[in-house]
Coordinates of C-alpha atoms and ligand atoms in Angstrom, one line a residue:
M1 CA 102.1 116.4 123.4
K2 CA 102.2 118.6 120.3
N3 CA 101.7 117.1 116.9
L4 CA 105.1 117.1 115.2
V5 CA 104.9 116.3 111.3
V6 CA 108.0 115.8 109.3
L7 CA 108.4 115.5 105.9
T8 CA 110.6 113.8 104.5
G9 CA 112.8 113.5 100.5
A10 CA 115.9 111.9 99.5
G11 CA 118.4 114.6 101.2
M12 CA 117.1 112.8 104.1
S13 CA 119.1 109.2 103.3
A14 CA 121.5 111.0 101.4
E15 CA 124.0 110.9 104.5
S16 CA 123.3 107.2 104.4
G17 CA 124.6 107.0 100.6
I18 CA 122.1 106.7 99.0
Q19 CA 122.0 109.0 95.9
T20 CA 119.6 111.8 95.7
F21 CA 117.1 112.8 92.2
R22 CA 118.3 115.9 91.1
D23 CA 121.4 116.6 93.1
A24 CA 124.4 116.9 90.4
D25 CA 125.4 113.5 90.9
G26 CA 121.9 112.4 91.2
L27 CA 119.9 109.5 89.6
W28 CA 118.3 111.1 87.2
E29 CA 121.4 112.4 85.6
G30 CA 122.2 108.4 85.2
Y31 CA 118.6 107.7 84.2
D32 CA 115.8 108.6 82.0
V33 CA 113.1 109.2 84.8
M34 CA 110.2 108.4 82.0
E35 CA 112.2 105.2 81.3
V36 CA 112.6 104.0 84.8
A37 CA 109.7 105.9 86.8
S38 CA 106.5 105.5 84.5
P39 CA 104.1 103.4 83.7
Q40 CA 104.8 104.2 79.9
G41 CA 108.5 103.1 80.9
W42 CA 107.4 99.8 81.9
Y43 CA 105.2 98.8 79.2
K44 CA 108.3 99.8 76.6
N45 CA 111.2 98.2 78.5
R46 CA 110.3 96.1 81.4
E47 CA 113.4 94.5 82.5
L48 CA 115.0 97.9 82.4
V49 CA 112.5 99.2 85.1
L50 CA 113.2 95.7 87.0
D51 CA 116.7 95.9 87.1
F52 CA 116.5 99.7 88.3
Y53 CA 114.5 99.0 91.1
N54 CA 116.5 95.7 91.7
Q55 CA 119.8 97.7 92.0
R56 CA 118.1 100.4 94.4
R57 CA 116.7 97.4 96.7
K58 CA 119.8 95.3 96.7
Q59 CA 121.7 98.8 98.0
L60 CA 119.1 98.9 100.7
F61 CA 120.4 95.8 102.4
A62 CA 123.9 97.7 102.2
V63 CA 122.9 101.0 104.2
K64 CA 122.1 101.9 107.3
P65 CA 120.1 105.0 108.9
N66 CA 122.5 108.2 109.3
K67 CA 122.1 110.7 112.3
A68 CA 119.4 112.4 111.1
H69 CA 117.1 109.2 111.2
L70 CA 118.1 108.5 114.9
L71 CA 117.8 111.9 116.2
L72 CA 114.0 112.2 114.8
A73 CA 113.3 108.7 116.4
Q74 CA 114.9 109.6 119.5
L75 CA 112.3 112.2 119.5
Q76 CA 109.2 110.3 120.0
G77 CA 108.1 110.7 123.4
K78 CA 108.6 114.2 123.3
F79 CA 106.1 114.6 120.7
H80 CA 103.8 112.9 119.2
I81 CA 105.7 112.1 115.7
D82 CA 104.3 111.6 111.9
I83 CA 107.1 110.9 109.5
I84 CA 105.7 111.7 105.7
T85 CA 108.6 110.3 103.9
Q86 CA 108.6 110.6 99.8
N87 CA 111.4 108.0 100.2
V88 CA 111.0 104.6 98.9
D89 CA 113.7 103.1 101.6
D90 CA 112.9 101.5 104.9
L91 CA 115.5 103.8 107.0
H92 CA 113.0 105.9 109.2
E93 CA 111.3 102.3 110.0
R94 CA 115.2 100.7 110.8
S95 CA 116.1 103.9 112.9
G96 CA 113.1 103.0 115.3
S97 CA 110.2 105.6 114.2
K98 CA 106.8 104.4 114.3
N99 CA 104.5 106.5 112.6
V100 CA 106.4 106.2 109.1
L101 CA 103.6 107.0 105.6
H102 CA 105.4 106.2 102.4
L103 CA 103.8 108.5 99.6
H104 CA 105.8 107.4 96.6
G105 CA 105.6 103.5 97.6
E106 CA 108.0 101.1 99.5
L107 CA 111.2 99.2 97.9
L108 CA 110.8 96.4 100.3
K109 CA 107.2 95.8 98.5
V110 CA 105.6 94.8 95.0
R111 CA 102.3 94.5 93.8
S112 CA 100.1 93.1 91.5
T113 CA 100.0 95.0 87.9
T114 CA 95.8 94.0 87.9
N115 CA 94.9 94.6 91.5
E116 CA 96.6 97.2 93.4
N117 CA 95.4 95.8 96.5
L118 CA 97.4 92.8 96.1
I119 CA 101.0 94.1 97.5
Y120 CA 103.7 91.7 98.8
S121 CA 106.6 91.9 101.1
W122 CA 109.9 91.6 98.8
T123 CA 113.8 91.3 99.5
G124 CA 115.3 89.8 96.7
D125 CA 115.0 90.7 92.9
L126 CA 111.8 90.6 91.2
K127 CA 111.7 89.1 87.8
T128 CA 109.7 88.7 85.0
G129 CA 107.5 85.9 85.7
D130 CA 107.0 86.7 89.1
K131 CA 103.2 86.7 89.8
C132 CA 100.6 87.5 92.3
E133 CA 98.2 85.3 93.9
T134 CA 95.4 85.7 90.5
G135 CA 98.4 84.8 88.0
S136 CA 99.6 88.6 86.9
Q137 CA 102.8 89.8 86.6
L138 CA 104.4 91.2 90.0
R139 CA 105.6 95.1 89.7
P140 CA 107.8 97.5 92.5
H141 CA 105.3 99.1 94.6
I142 CA 106.3 102.5 93.7
V143 CA 104.3 105.3 92.5
W144 CA 105.6 106.1 89.3
F145 CA 104.7 109.6 87.8
G146 CA 101.6 110.0 85.9
E147 CA 100.3 107.7 88.8
A148 CA 97.8 108.6 91.4
V149 CA 99.2 108.5 95.3
P150 CA 97.2 106.5 97.3
M151 CA 98.1 108.0 100.6
L152 CA 97.8 111.5 99.9
D153 CA 94.4 112.1 101.5
K154 CA 96.1 110.3 104.6
A155 CA 99.0 112.6 104.3
I156 CA 97.3 116.1 104.1
E157 CA 94.8 114.8 107.0
L158 CA 97.9 114.7 108.7
T159 CA 99.2 117.4 107.8
K160 CA 96.8 119.6 108.7
K161 CA 96.9 118.4 112.4
A162 CA 100.4 119.3 112.8
D163 CA 101.5 121.9 115.4
I164 CA 105.1 122.0 114.4
L165 CA 106.1 121.1 110.4
V166 CA 109.6 119.9 109.7
V167 CA 110.4 119.3 106.5
I168 CA 113.9 117.9 105.8
G169 CA 115.8 116.9 102.6
T170 CA 113.5 117.7 99.1
S171 CA 114.2 119.7 96.3
M172 CA 109.9 120.2 96.4
Q173 CA 110.0 119.9 93.0
V174 CA 107.4 116.8 92.7
Y175 CA 103.7 117.3 93.1
P176 CA 101.1 116.9 95.0
A177 CA 104.1 116.0 97.7
A178 CA 105.1 119.8 97.7
S179 CA 101.6 121.0 97.8
L180 CA 101.4 119.4 101.6
I181 CA 103.2 122.4 103.1
H182 CA 100.0 124.6 102.5
Y183 CA 97.9 122.7 104.6
I184 CA 99.2 123.3 107.8
K185 CA 97.1 125.6 110.2
D186 CA 97.8 129.4 110.2
N187 CA 101.2 130.2 111.7
I188 CA 102.9 127.0 112.9
P189 CA 106.2 127.0 113.1
I190 CA 107.9 125.2 109.9
Y191 CA 111.7 124.1 110.3
F192 CA 113.2 123.6 106.6
I193 CA 116.4 121.7 106.9
D194 CA 118.4 121.3 103.5
P195 CA 121.9 122.8 102.0
K196 CA 119.9 124.1 99.2
P197 CA 116.5 125.1 100.2
S198 CA 113.8 125.5 97.5
I199 CA 112.0 128.1 99.7
N200 CA 113.0 130.9 101.9
Q201 CA 111.3 133.8 104.3
N202 CA 109.8 135.2 101.5
N203 CA 107.3 132.0 101.2
F204 CA 106.0 131.8 104.6
S205 CA 106.6 134.0 108.0
N206 CA 107.1 131.4 110.3
I207 CA 110.0 129.6 109.2
T208 CA 113.6 128.7 110.4
I209 CA 115.9 127.6 107.2
Y210 CA 118.8 125.4 108.3
A211 CA 120.6 125.7 105.4
E212 CA 122.6 122.2 106.0
K213 CA 123.3 118.3 106.0
A214 CA 120.1 116.8 107.4
S215 CA 122.1 115.4 110.4
D216 CA 123.7 119.0 111.5
G217 CA 120.1 120.9 110.5
V218 CA 118.4 118.1 112.7
E219 CA 120.7 118.2 115.4
K220 CA 120.2 121.8 116.0
L221 CA 116.3 121.3 115.4
V222 CA 116.2 118.9 118.4
Q223 CA 118.6 121.6 120.5
N224 CA 115.8 124.4 119.3
L225 CA 112.9 122.3 119.9
N226 CA 114.3 120.8 123.7
N227 CA 114.8 124.5 124.6
E228 CA 111.0 125.5 123.7
L229 CA 109.7 122.3 125.9
M230 CA 111.3 123.9 129.1
C231 CA 110.5 126.9 129.1
Ligands
OAD301 P1 115.4 115.6 95.1 O1 116.9 114.8 94.6 O2 114.2 116.1 94.2 O3 116.0 116.8 95.9 C1 116.7 115.9 97.2 C2 117.2 117.3 98.4 O4 118.0 117.0 99.0 C3 117.5 118.8 97.6 O5 117.3 119.8 98.1 C4 118.9 118.5 97.6 O6 119.9 119.9 98.4 C5 118.9 117.9 99.1 N1 120.0 117.2 100.0 C6 121.6 117.0 99.8 N2 122.0 115.9 100.8 C7 121.1 116.6 101.0 C8 122.4 115.9 102.7 N3 122.9 115.5 103.2 N4 121.0 116.5 103.7 C9 119.7 117.0 103.5 N5 119.4 117.6 102.4 C10 120.3 117.0 100.8 O7 114.7 114.6 96.1 P2 113.0 114.8 96.4 O8 112.9 116.0 96.5 O9 113.0 113.4 97.4 O10 109.9 110.0 93.0 O11 112.8 114.2 95.1 C11 110.8 113.7 95.4 C12 110.8 112.7 94.3 O12 111.2 112.8 93.2 C13 111.4 111.2 94.8 O13 110.6 110.8 95.8 C14 111.3 110.1 93.5 C15 111.3 111.5 92.4 O14 111.4 111.2 90.9 C16 109.8 109.1 92.9 O15 110.5 108.1 92.1 C17 108.2 108.6 92.1

């Protein structure tokens, strides 16, 4: 089976009702990113940060995977699929995708502020006073701006093995995630699905762009891949 590597961003979950970050109605319109998604923000106003992620976690229980998540999960069995997601939701997993690597952390996990290896599942609100087993305050398990991306090496390793790369719903503005595309083998097919695609044929010769919502784009992708499998 060919290795299909999928890099997803906030646009993947938009049709599930989760706001993106940088669109006109995106989350960063209503919040200062450095206030809620940086270590500086955490030290300045912990309650604001906790509240921000508590709201996001709560919302997760009110949304469902969309058609694009489900179609991707159904491709398993025809391809070996690795999903590298910048999203902190669990919608890929809930749609049945097995190999999901979260580059920017997970909403349903928290971790110790003094030992990044002490990670716990968490479904409710996180509050001041919630502590790890060694007595330190817990924080959201999110990679904030200015922090290292612990899963990056694994993501690079997967990207290098891709026979086909699919990129869905990302503005490609946040590094190092956006740099992953440069690790692919020469001339493998790339599919880019986004209503406002941020890269074009000038950037990559072997790229197919579906300038559409994730559900429509992934439907076309699946048709295309199925046709190739039949050839
Ligand atoms: P952005 O908000 O930067 O980009 C969202 C992308 O989704 C844009 O290119 C939109 O055109 C596209 N989009 C909108 N609706 C869509 C739909 N229905 N179907 C497909 N695409 C759609 O989000 P990301 O690129 O994911 O990091 O942002 C990267 C990182 O920046 C996030 O992981 C987050 C943020 O700060 C952290 O919080 C650590």
